[in-house]
Amino acid sequence: MQCYKLLPPVGVYKQLSVNSYERDTKKEFPYYQTINNVERYLACCPGCSNPIQIVNLYNNKRLEADQRVQRMHARHCTTPLKGFPAFDQTAYDECPFSNPMSFSGQSKKSKGTDDSELLSILFEHTETVLAFMRNVTGIKISENLFERMLGKFIESDGIHFRHVNKFNLPYSFLYMSGNQSVNFQYLNNGDPLGIESEINRKSKYFLVQKGQVKKKEHTSGAQIRMYFTDHKSVKRQDEVVQKMTMVLHEELSGSENTITEKTIEFDSSYFFNTISKNQRLRTSTKKFYGKNI
């Protein structure tokens, strides 16, 4: 993984770099320890709070199986470490950085699990969740469409599934939002996913004019719809990369036609990093104006 946090009560999620790690830890115990005559660099996992070790922080001695030098990264530690809590296997099994679960899984969290953090993110950072959804799909998801997707997510009891977490919320939200009509939606500026050309080239019932998905003449009742499928996690060097497929298809009077399928690759840690930054900015503002709010 390319992230870390310090021991509680700090626990702020950080992107891994030599400079940030040195400044945060001040090169002090328990983050710097000599174990078996070798200096080790330690921290906590942002996903499960278990101890992690920073690999190749100052050198490039650790190699891949094919002898390629590994880049700097962090890995979970299962052995006992001075100054750190004992390794929690249950937390590790559900950690989004150890073995990301399939979005199509049906396993739910244990009864009594506190989902207040997820709900807080959904309530307080709705605009950020929506911004990520728009970026992923290439579609300027309208408020009405977002409400329909939210309704499906709630109907599916999405907040209680084990694969839904604070790092992947926009992506798992999309995956669990069902099959949604995108009639009359606008595309993102510049159409980075190339959706406009795909619709104009392959669609029987729709075209894109001035950035908006519109029906062709004499196609009353036609629908162009979007859904997500085929979520998978792929190991790439020392990182787990997640992918899913967005499908756009159209239908009219029982006839169906797949317009395009887009493989979307995403870094789930980027979302949580964004909302953490937003929260720090809000906290800074409240520090100065809080008494007057």
PDB file of C-alpha atoms in Angstrom:
ATOM      1  CA  MET A   1       0.000   0.000   0.000  1.00  0.00           C
ATOM      2  CA  GLN A   2       1.064   3.606  -0.522  1.00  0.00           C
ATOM      3  CA  CYS A   3      -0.419   5.090   2.645  1.00  0.00           C
ATOM      4  CA  TYR A   4      -0.096   4.980   6.429  1.00  0.00           C
ATOM      5  CA  LYS A   5      -1.258   6.556   9.665  1.00  0.00           C
ATOM      6  CA  LEU A   6       0.241   6.968  13.115  1.00  0.00           C
ATOM      7  CA  LEU A   7      -0.912   5.378  16.322  1.00  0.00           C
ATOM      8  CA  PRO A   8      -4.145   6.719  17.856  1.00  0.00           C
ATOM      9  CA  PRO A   9      -5.247   9.302  18.776  1.00  0.00           C
ATOM     10  CA  VAL A  10      -3.666  10.873  15.670  1.00  0.00           C
ATOM     11  CA  GLY A  11      -4.725   8.356  13.055  1.00  0.00           C
ATOM     12  CA  VAL A  12      -4.750  10.799  10.122  1.00  0.00           C
ATOM     13  CA  TYR A  13      -4.397   9.057   6.796  1.00  0.00           C
ATOM     14  CA  LYS A  14      -1.293  10.076   4.795  1.00  0.00           C
ATOM     15  CA  GLN A  15       0.230   9.281   1.407  1.00  0.00           C
ATOM     16  CA  LEU A  16       3.561   7.522   1.842  1.00  0.00           C
ATOM     17  CA  SER A  17       6.720   9.502   1.162  1.00  0.00           C
ATOM     18  CA  VAL A  18      10.093   9.730   2.890  1.00  0.00           C
ATOM     19  CA  ASN A  19       9.546  13.356   3.873  1.00  0.00           C
ATOM     20  CA  SER A  20       6.022  12.914   5.292  1.00  0.00           C
ATOM     21  CA  TYR A  21       6.971   9.756   7.172  1.00  0.00           C
ATOM     22  CA  GLU A  22      10.060  11.333   8.743  1.00  0.00           C
ATOM     23  CA  ARG A  23       8.204  14.482   9.786  1.00  0.00           C
ATOM     24  CA  ASP A  24       5.226  12.574  11.206  1.00  0.00           C
ATOM     25  CA  THR A  25       7.283  10.024  13.150  1.00  0.00           C
ATOM     26  CA  LYS A  26      10.174  12.388  14.024  1.00  0.00           C
ATOM     27  CA  LYS A  27      12.306   9.232  13.544  1.00  0.00           C
ATOM     28  CA  GLU A  28      11.347   8.147  17.045  1.00  0.00           C
ATOM     29  CA  PHE A  29      10.284   4.908  18.728  1.00  0.00           C
ATOM     30  CA  PRO A  30       8.036   2.995  18.124  1.00  0.00           C
ATOM     31  CA  TYR A  31       8.100   3.901  14.441  1.00  0.00           C
ATOM     32  CA  TYR A  32      11.864   3.396  14.162  1.00  0.00           C
ATOM     33  CA  GLN A  33      12.989   0.124  15.744  1.00  0.00           C
ATOM     34  CA  THR A  34      15.975  -2.184  15.436  1.00  0.00           C
ATOM     35  CA  ILE A  35      14.712  -5.752  15.123  1.00  0.00           C
ATOM     36  CA  ASN A  36      17.163  -8.646  14.689  1.00  0.00           C
ATOM     37  CA  ASN A  37      19.943  -6.113  14.066  1.00  0.00           C
ATOM     38  CA  VAL A  38      18.030  -4.494  11.214  1.00  0.00           C
ATOM     39  CA  GLU A  39      16.373  -1.074  11.444  1.00  0.00           C
ATOM     40  CA  ARG A  40      12.653  -1.282  10.700  1.00  0.00           C
ATOM     41  CA  TYR A  41      10.207   1.512   9.845  1.00  0.00           C
ATOM     42  CA  LEU A  42       6.709   1.034  11.202  1.00  0.00           C
ATOM     43  CA  ALA A  43       3.272   2.660  11.251  1.00  0.00           C
ATOM     44  CA  CYS A  44      -0.422   1.689  11.209  1.00  0.00           C
ATOM     45  CA  CYS A  45      -2.705   0.674   8.352  1.00  0.00           C
ATOM     46  CA  PRO A  46      -5.405   3.280   7.553  1.00  0.00           C
ATOM     47  CA  GLY A  47      -7.859   0.494   6.746  1.00  0.00           C
ATOM     48  CA  CYS A  48      -7.619  -1.853   9.740  1.00  0.00           C
ATOM     49  CA  SER A  49      -5.244  -0.067  12.197  1.00  0.00           C
ATOM     50  CA  ASN A  50      -2.930  -3.085  12.314  1.00  0.00           C
ATOM     51  CA  PRO A  51       0.848  -2.498  12.321  1.00  0.00           C
ATOM     52  CA  ILE A  52       2.553  -2.078   8.954  1.00  0.00           C
ATOM     53  CA  GLN A  53       6.200  -2.017   7.877  1.00  0.00           C
ATOM     54  CA  ILE A  54       7.558   0.489   5.350  1.00  0.00           C
ATOM     55  CA  VAL A  55       9.604  -1.401   2.763  1.00  0.00           C
ATOM     56  CA  ASN A  56      12.445   0.270   0.807  1.00  0.00           C
ATOM     57  CA  LEU A  57      12.122   3.564   2.669  1.00  0.00           C
ATOM     58  CA  TYR A  58      15.808   4.396   2.244  1.00  0.00           C
ATOM     59  CA  ASN A  59      17.172   1.705  -0.037  1.00  0.00           C
ATOM     60  CA  ASN A  60      16.211  -0.650  -2.824  1.00  0.00           C
ATOM     61  CA  LYS A  61      17.249  -3.983  -1.367  1.00  0.00           C
ATOM     62  CA  ARG A  62      13.839  -5.635  -1.551  1.00  0.00           C
ATOM     63  CA  LEU A  63      13.285  -7.281  -4.953  1.00  0.00           C
ATOM     64  CA  GLU A  64      10.361  -8.800  -6.823  1.00  0.00           C
ATOM     65  CA  ALA A  65      10.407 -12.466  -7.856  1.00  0.00           C
ATOM     66  CA  ASP A  66      11.751 -11.416 -11.263  1.00  0.00           C
ATOM     67  CA  GLN A  67      14.535  -9.412  -9.548  1.00  0.00           C
ATOM     68  CA  ARG A  68      12.997  -6.021 -10.331  1.00  0.00           C
ATOM     69  CA  VAL A  69      13.495  -3.467  -7.552  1.00  0.00           C
ATOM     70  CA  GLN A  70      10.318  -2.835  -5.581  1.00  0.00           C
ATOM     71  CA  ARG A  71       9.264   0.739  -5.055  1.00  0.00           C
ATOM     72  CA  MET A  72       8.682   2.060  -1.543  1.00  0.00           C
ATOM     73  CA  HIS A  73       5.490   0.636  -0.041  1.00  0.00           C
ATOM     74  CA  ALA A  74       3.938  -0.613   3.196  1.00  0.00           C
ATOM     75  CA  ARG A  75       2.934  -4.133   4.193  1.00  0.00           C
ATOM     76  CA  HIS A  76       1.006  -5.540   7.131  1.00  0.00           C
ATOM     77  CA  CYS A  77       2.990  -7.022  10.039  1.00  0.00           C
ATOM     78  CA  THR A  78       1.570 -10.038  11.859  1.00  0.00           C
ATOM     79  CA  THR A  79       4.412 -10.434  14.365  1.00  0.00           C
ATOM     80  CA  PRO A  80       4.254  -8.674  17.765  1.00  0.00           C
ATOM     81  CA  LEU A  81       5.925  -5.244  17.798  1.00  0.00           C
ATOM     82  CA  LYS A  82       6.885  -3.119  20.777  1.00  0.00           C
ATOM     83  CA  GLY A  83       4.710  -0.028  21.142  1.00  0.00           C
ATOM     84  CA  PHE A  84       1.984  -1.325  18.808  1.00  0.00           C
ATOM     85  CA  PRO A  85      -1.265  -3.169  19.609  1.00  0.00           C
ATOM     86  CA  ALA A  86      -1.456  -6.877  18.859  1.00  0.00           C
ATOM     87  CA  PHE A  87      -2.298  -7.882  15.309  1.00  0.00           C
ATOM     88  CA  ASP A  88      -6.095  -8.152  14.814  1.00  0.00           C
ATOM     89  CA  GLN A  89      -6.847 -10.937  12.343  1.00  0.00           C
ATOM     90  CA  THR A  90     -10.558 -10.091  12.073  1.00  0.00           C
ATOM     91  CA  ALA A  91      -9.798  -6.462  11.204  1.00  0.00           C
ATOM     92  CA  TYR A  92      -7.159  -7.618   8.699  1.00  0.00           C
ATOM     93  CA  ASP A  93      -9.604  -9.977   6.975  1.00  0.00           C
ATOM     94  CA  GLU A  94     -11.932  -7.042   6.310  1.00  0.00           C
ATOM     95  CA  CYS A  95      -9.192  -4.529   5.462  1.00  0.00           C
ATOM     96  CA  PRO A  96      -9.603  -2.895   2.032  1.00  0.00           C
ATOM     97  CA  PHE A  97      -5.797  -2.852   1.662  1.00  0.00           C
ATOM     98  CA  SER A  98      -5.234  -6.549   2.393  1.00  0.00           C
ATOM     99  CA  ASN A  99      -7.773  -8.346   0.252  1.00  0.00           C
ATOM    100  CA  PRO A 100     -10.408  -6.075  -1.313  1.00  0.00           C
ATOM    101  CA  MET A 101     -13.768  -7.809  -1.465  1.00  0.00           C
ATOM    102  CA  SER A 102     -15.773  -8.222  -4.633  1.00  0.00           C
ATOM    103  CA  PHE A 103     -18.510  -5.617  -5.091  1.00  0.00           C
ATOM    104  CA  SER A 104     -20.824  -8.455  -6.127  1.00  0.00           C
ATOM    105  CA  GLY A 105     -20.398 -10.181  -2.754  1.00  0.00           C
ATOM    106  CA  GLN A 106     -23.407 -10.673  -0.506  1.00  0.00           C
ATOM    107  CA  SER A 107     -21.644 -10.782   2.861  1.00  0.00           C
ATOM    108  CA  LYS A 108     -22.883  -8.205   5.374  1.00  0.00           C
ATOM    109  CA  LYS A 109     -21.189  -6.758   8.435  1.00  0.00           C
ATOM    110  CA  SER A 110     -21.721  -8.241  11.870  1.00  0.00           C
ATOM    111  CA  LYS A 111     -24.738  -7.106  13.850  1.00  0.00           C
ATOM    112  CA  GLY A 112     -23.962  -4.092  15.955  1.00  0.00           C
ATOM    113  CA  THR A 113     -21.214  -2.864  13.622  1.00  0.00           C
ATOM    114  CA  ASP A 114     -21.067   0.916  13.805  1.00  0.00           C
ATOM    115  CA  ASP A 115     -21.623   2.443  10.370  1.00  0.00           C
ATOM    116  CA  SER A 116     -21.688   6.017  11.665  1.00  0.00           C
ATOM    117  CA  GLU A 117     -18.415   6.915   9.892  1.00  0.00           C
ATOM    118  CA  LEU A 118     -19.762   5.786   6.507  1.00  0.00           C
ATOM    119  CA  LEU A 119     -23.037   7.607   7.040  1.00  0.00           C
ATOM    120  CA  SER A 120     -21.161  10.721   8.133  1.00  0.00           C
ATOM    121  CA  ILE A 121     -19.116  10.654   4.923  1.00  0.00           C
ATOM    122  CA  LEU A 122     -22.249  10.182   2.839  1.00  0.00           C
ATOM    123  CA  PHE A 123     -24.046  13.049   4.606  1.00  0.00           C
ATOM    124  CA  GLU A 124     -21.190  15.541   5.018  1.00  0.00           C
ATOM    125  CA  HIS A 125     -19.341  14.881   1.754  1.00  0.00           C
ATOM    126  CA  THR A 126     -22.215  14.202  -0.624  1.00  0.00           C
ATOM    127  CA  GLU A 127     -20.846  16.650  -3.172  1.00  0.00           C
ATOM    128  CA  THR A 128     -17.463  14.877  -3.169  1.00  0.00           C
ATOM    129  CA  VAL A 129     -19.088  11.452  -3.567  1.00  0.00           C
ATOM    130  CA  LEU A 130     -21.078  12.815  -6.511  1.00  0.00           C
ATOM    131  CA  ALA A 131     -17.995  14.463  -8.042  1.00  0.00           C
ATOM    132  CA  PHE A 132     -16.138  11.135  -8.001  1.00  0.00           C
ATOM    133  CA  MET A 133     -19.157   9.366  -9.532  1.00  0.00           C
ATOM    134  CA  ARG A 134     -19.298  11.931 -12.334  1.00  0.00           C
ATOM    135  CA  ASN A 135     -15.584  11.588 -12.986  1.00  0.00           C
ATOM    136  CA  VAL A 136     -15.770   7.786 -13.125  1.00  0.00           C
ATOM    137  CA  THR A 137     -18.771   7.589 -15.437  1.00  0.00           C
ATOM    138  CA  GLY A 138     -17.976  10.529 -17.709  1.00  0.00           C
ATOM    139  CA  ILE A 139     -21.569  11.649 -17.145  1.00  0.00           C
ATOM    140  CA  LYS A 140     -22.696  14.795 -15.310  1.00  0.00           C
ATOM    141  CA  ILE A 141     -25.048  12.837 -13.096  1.00  0.00           C
ATOM    142  CA  SER A 142     -28.025  15.088 -12.391  1.00  0.00           C
ATOM    143  CA  GLU A 143     -29.540  15.555  -8.952  1.00  0.00           C
ATOM    144  CA  ASN A 144     -32.579  13.498  -9.989  1.00  0.00           C
ATOM    145  CA  LEU A 145     -30.403  10.634 -11.234  1.00  0.00           C
ATOM    146  CA  PHE A 146     -28.297  10.782  -8.075  1.00  0.00           C
ATOM    147  CA  GLU A 147     -31.452  10.518  -5.976  1.00  0.00           C
ATOM    148  CA  ARG A 148     -32.580   7.458  -7.954  1.00  0.00           C
ATOM    149  CA  MET A 149     -29.174   5.850  -7.496  1.00  0.00           C
ATOM    150  CA  LEU A 150     -29.175   6.692  -3.793  1.00  0.00           C
ATOM    151  CA  GLY A 151     -32.623   5.142  -3.479  1.00  0.00           C
ATOM    152  CA  LYS A 152     -31.358   1.913  -5.039  1.00  0.00           C
ATOM    153  CA  PHE A 153     -28.292   1.914  -2.788  1.00  0.00           C
ATOM    154  CA  ILE A 154     -30.507   2.311   0.277  1.00  0.00           C
ATOM    155  CA  GLU A 155     -32.966  -0.292  -1.009  1.00  0.00           C
ATOM    156  CA  SER A 156     -30.045  -2.723  -1.410  1.00  0.00           C
ATOM    157  CA  ASP A 157     -28.959  -1.995   2.201  1.00  0.00           C
ATOM    158  CA  GLY A 158     -25.613  -1.007   0.687  1.00  0.00           C
ATOM    159  CA  ILE A 159     -24.190   0.672   3.775  1.00  0.00           C
ATOM    160  CA  HIS A 160     -24.157  -2.682   5.621  1.00  0.00           C
ATOM    161  CA  PHE A 161     -22.253  -4.768   3.060  1.00  0.00           C
ATOM    162  CA  ARG A 162     -18.724  -5.737   4.065  1.00  0.00           C
ATOM    163  CA  HIS A 163     -17.228  -4.628   0.755  1.00  0.00           C
ATOM    164  CA  VAL A 164     -18.488  -1.043   1.176  1.00  0.00           C
ATOM    165  CA  ASN A 165     -15.997   1.098   3.092  1.00  0.00           C
ATOM    166  CA  LYS A 166     -14.754   4.662   3.503  1.00  0.00           C
ATOM    167  CA  PHE A 167     -12.113   4.199   0.800  1.00  0.00           C
ATOM    168  CA  ASN A 168     -14.310   2.886  -2.022  1.00  0.00           C
ATOM    169  CA  LEU A 169     -17.673   4.506  -1.245  1.00  0.00           C
ATOM    170  CA  PRO A 170     -18.255   6.286  -4.628  1.00  0.00           C
ATOM    171  CA  TYR A 171     -17.289   3.164  -6.586  1.00  0.00           C
ATOM    172  CA  SER A 172     -19.239   0.608  -4.546  1.00  0.00           C
ATOM    173  CA  PHE A 173     -22.151   3.100  -4.561  1.00  0.00           C
ATOM    174  CA  LEU A 174     -22.121   3.082  -8.383  1.00  0.00           C
ATOM    175  CA  TYR A 175     -21.853  -0.692  -8.493  1.00  0.00           C
ATOM    176  CA  MET A 176     -24.864  -1.136  -6.216  1.00  0.00           C
ATOM    177  CA  SER A 177     -27.022   1.567  -7.826  1.00  0.00           C
ATOM    178  CA  GLY A 178     -28.630  -0.893 -10.230  1.00  0.00           C
ATOM    179  CA  ASN A 179     -29.549  -0.274 -13.852  1.00  0.00           C
ATOM    180  CA  GLN A 180     -30.296   3.423 -14.335  1.00  0.00           C
ATOM    181  CA  SER A 181     -31.674   5.445 -17.246  1.00  0.00           C
ATOM    182  CA  VAL A 182     -29.314   8.153 -18.507  1.00  0.00           C
ATOM    183  CA  ASN A 183     -31.779   9.650 -20.992  1.00  0.00           C
ATOM    184  CA  PHE A 184     -31.118  13.408 -21.382  1.00  0.00           C
ATOM    185  CA  GLN A 185     -28.038  13.393 -19.143  1.00  0.00           C
ATOM    186  CA  TYR A 186     -25.090  15.628 -20.063  1.00  0.00           C
ATOM    187  CA  LEU A 187     -21.582  14.288 -20.618  1.00  0.00           C
ATOM    188  CA  ASN A 188     -18.493  15.657 -18.889  1.00  0.00           C
ATOM    189  CA  ASN A 189     -16.689  18.485 -20.625  1.00  0.00           C
ATOM    190  CA  GLY A 190     -14.272  17.122 -23.208  1.00  0.00           C
ATOM    191  CA  ASP A 191     -15.887  13.669 -23.020  1.00  0.00           C
ATOM    192  CA  PRO A 192     -12.686  11.995 -21.709  1.00  0.00           C
ATOM    193  CA  LEU A 193     -14.166   8.478 -21.943  1.00  0.00           C
ATOM    194  CA  GLY A 194     -15.242   8.896 -25.551  1.00  0.00           C
ATOM    195  CA  ILE A 195     -18.891   8.178 -24.782  1.00  0.00           C
ATOM    196  CA  GLU A 196     -20.215  10.689 -27.317  1.00  0.00           C
ATOM    197  CA  SER A 197     -18.504   9.025 -30.266  1.00  0.00           C
ATOM    198  CA  GLU A 198     -19.613   5.574 -29.093  1.00  0.00           C
ATOM    199  CA  ILE A 199     -23.266   6.635 -28.837  1.00  0.00           C
ATOM    200  CA  ASN A 200     -23.264   8.497 -32.145  1.00  0.00           C
ATOM    201  CA  ARG A 201     -21.590   5.561 -33.894  1.00  0.00           C
ATOM    202  CA  LYS A 202     -23.396   2.585 -32.373  1.00  0.00           C
ATOM    203  CA  SER A 203     -26.750   3.699 -30.993  1.00  0.00           C
ATOM    204  CA  LYS A 204     -29.951   2.968 -32.905  1.00  0.00           C
ATOM    205  CA  TYR A 205     -32.158   5.288 -30.870  1.00  0.00           C
ATOM    206  CA  PHE A 206     -29.934   8.017 -29.367  1.00  0.00           C
ATOM    207  CA  LEU A 207     -27.381  10.662 -30.296  1.00  0.00           C
ATOM    208  CA  VAL A 208     -25.358  13.283 -28.445  1.00  0.00           C
ATOM    209  CA  GLN A 209     -26.030  16.931 -29.285  1.00  0.00           C
ATOM    210  CA  LYS A 210     -24.253  19.774 -27.509  1.00  0.00           C
ATOM    211  CA  GLY A 211     -23.068  17.353 -24.860  1.00  0.00           C
ATOM    212  CA  GLN A 212     -26.544  15.954 -24.058  1.00  0.00           C
ATOM    213  CA  VAL A 213     -27.855  12.438 -24.688  1.00  0.00           C
ATOM    214  CA  LYS A 214     -31.042  12.794 -26.765  1.00  0.00           C
ATOM    215  CA  LYS A 215     -33.471  10.501 -28.553  1.00  0.00           C
ATOM    216  CA  LYS A 216     -33.488  10.267 -32.312  1.00  0.00           C
ATOM    217  CA  GLU A 217     -36.760  10.967 -34.102  1.00  0.00           C
ATOM    218  CA  HIS A 218     -39.510   8.342 -33.941  1.00  0.00           C
ATOM    219  CA  THR A 219     -37.983   6.517 -30.968  1.00  0.00           C
ATOM    220  CA  SER A 220     -40.614   7.192 -28.310  1.00  0.00           C
ATOM    221  CA  GLY A 221     -40.206   4.814 -25.386  1.00  0.00           C
ATOM    222  CA  ALA A 222     -36.508   4.146 -25.991  1.00  0.00           C
ATOM    223  CA  GLN A 223     -34.196   4.000 -22.975  1.00  0.00           C
ATOM    224  CA  ILE A 224     -30.422   4.264 -22.722  1.00  0.00           C
ATOM    225  CA  ARG A 225     -29.266   2.730 -19.477  1.00  0.00           C
ATOM    226  CA  MET A 226     -26.106   2.300 -17.397  1.00  0.00           C
ATOM    227  CA  TYR A 227     -24.952  -0.375 -14.969  1.00  0.00           C
ATOM    228  CA  PHE A 228     -21.665  -1.659 -13.504  1.00  0.00           C
ATOM    229  CA  THR A 229     -20.345  -5.208 -13.420  1.00  0.00           C
ATOM    230  CA  ASP A 230     -17.206  -7.385 -13.288  1.00  0.00           C
ATOM    231  CA  HIS A 231     -15.444  -5.814 -10.308  1.00  0.00           C
ATOM    232  CA  LYS A 232     -12.037  -7.362  -9.713  1.00  0.00           C
ATOM    233  CA  SER A 233      -8.802  -6.706  -7.842  1.00  0.00           C
ATOM    234  CA  VAL A 234      -5.543  -7.160  -9.732  1.00  0.00           C
ATOM    235  CA  LYS A 235      -2.102  -7.333  -8.097  1.00  0.00           C
ATOM    236  CA  ARG A 236       0.313  -4.957  -9.842  1.00  0.00           C
ATOM    237  CA  GLN A 237       3.787  -4.951  -8.320  1.00  0.00           C
ATOM    238  CA  ASP A 238       3.217  -4.122  -4.641  1.00  0.00           C
ATOM    239  CA  GLU A 239      -0.223  -2.543  -5.124  1.00  0.00           C
ATOM    240  CA  VAL A 240      -3.728  -3.937  -5.552  1.00  0.00           C
ATOM    241  CA  VAL A 241      -5.472  -2.183  -8.444  1.00  0.00           C
ATOM    242  CA  GLN A 242      -9.255  -2.329  -8.633  1.00  0.00           C
ATOM    243  CA  LYS A 243     -11.297  -2.398 -11.830  1.00  0.00           C
ATOM    244  CA  MET A 244     -14.929  -2.595 -12.857  1.00  0.00           C
ATOM    245  CA  THR A 245     -16.844  -2.380 -16.125  1.00  0.00           C
ATOM    246  CA  MET A 246     -19.416   0.286 -16.992  1.00  0.00           C
ATOM    247  CA  VAL A 247     -21.981  -0.883 -19.537  1.00  0.00           C
ATOM    248  CA  LEU A 248     -24.177   1.451 -21.593  1.00  0.00           C
ATOM    249  CA  HIS A 249     -27.027  -0.271 -23.421  1.00  0.00           C
ATOM    250  CA  GLU A 250     -30.306   0.752 -25.046  1.00  0.00           C
ATOM    251  CA  GLU A 251     -33.694  -0.877 -25.348  1.00  0.00           C
ATOM    252  CA  LEU A 252     -36.945  -0.337 -27.192  1.00  0.00           C
ATOM    253  CA  SER A 253     -39.962  -2.642 -27.412  1.00  0.00           C
ATOM    254  CA  GLY A 254     -38.014  -5.657 -26.193  1.00  0.00           C
ATOM    255  CA  SER A 255     -35.039  -5.032 -28.496  1.00  0.00           C
ATOM    256  CA  GLU A 256     -31.679  -4.460 -26.784  1.00  0.00           C
ATOM    257  CA  ASN A 257     -28.320  -3.220 -28.014  1.00  0.00           C
ATOM    258  CA  THR A 258     -25.032  -2.825 -26.090  1.00  0.00           C
ATOM    259  CA  ILE A 259     -23.498   0.519 -27.037  1.00  0.00           C
ATOM    260  CA  THR A 260     -20.230   0.415 -25.140  1.00  0.00           C
ATOM    261  CA  GLU A 261     -18.380  -1.225 -22.257  1.00  0.00           C
ATOM    262  CA  LYS A 262     -15.727   0.800 -20.471  1.00  0.00           C
ATOM    263  CA  THR A 263     -13.178  -0.764 -18.111  1.00  0.00           C
ATOM    264  CA  ILE A 264     -12.654   1.668 -15.247  1.00  0.00           C
ATOM    265  CA  GLU A 265      -9.564   1.450 -13.069  1.00  0.00           C
ATOM    266  CA  PHE A 266      -9.575   3.273  -9.750  1.00  0.00           C
ATOM    267  CA  ASP A 267      -7.440   4.004  -6.728  1.00  0.00           C
ATOM    268  CA  SER A 268      -9.781   3.716  -3.769  1.00  0.00           C
ATOM    269  CA  SER A 269      -7.359   5.479  -1.421  1.00  0.00           C
ATOM    270  CA  TYR A 270      -7.640   8.690  -3.475  1.00  0.00           C
ATOM    271  CA  PHE A 271     -11.257   9.250  -2.396  1.00  0.00           C
ATOM    272  CA  PHE A 272     -10.571   9.047   1.327  1.00  0.00           C
ATOM    273  CA  ASN A 273      -7.489  11.207   0.920  1.00  0.00           C
ATOM    274  CA  THR A 274      -9.671  13.858  -0.745  1.00  0.00           C
ATOM    275  CA  ILE A 275     -12.340  13.952   1.949  1.00  0.00           C
ATOM    276  CA  SER A 276      -9.669  13.933   4.672  1.00  0.00           C
ATOM    277  CA  LYS A 277      -8.107  17.003   3.081  1.00  0.00           C
ATOM    278  CA  ASN A 278     -11.537  18.674   2.824  1.00  0.00           C
ATOM    279  CA  GLN A 279     -12.195  17.922   6.479  1.00  0.00           C
ATOM    280  CA  ARG A 280      -8.872  19.440   7.527  1.00  0.00           C
ATOM    281  CA  LEU A 281      -9.732  22.618   5.611  1.00  0.00           C
ATOM    282  CA  ARG A 282     -13.146  22.779   7.282  1.00  0.00           C
ATOM    283  CA  THR A 283     -11.572  22.269  10.696  1.00  0.00           C
ATOM    284  CA  SER A 284      -9.092  25.093  10.019  1.00  0.00           C
ATOM    285  CA  THR A 285     -11.927  27.427   9.042  1.00  0.00           C
ATOM    286  CA  LYS A 286     -14.001  26.534  12.104  1.00  0.00           C
ATOM    287  CA  LYS A 287     -10.974  27.198  14.287  1.00  0.00           C
ATOM    288  CA  PHE A 288     -11.196  30.876  13.302  1.00  0.00           C
ATOM    289  CA  TYR A 289     -14.931  31.302  12.779  1.00  0.00           C
ATOM    290  CA  GLY A 290     -16.455  28.505  14.835  1.00  0.00           C
ATOM    291  CA  LYS A 291     -17.629  30.770  17.633  1.00  0.00           C
ATOM    292  CA  ASN A 292     -19.668  32.774  15.167  1.00  0.00           C
ATOM    293  CA  ILE A 293     -21.243  29.829  13.311  1.00  0.00           C
TER     294      ILE A 293
END
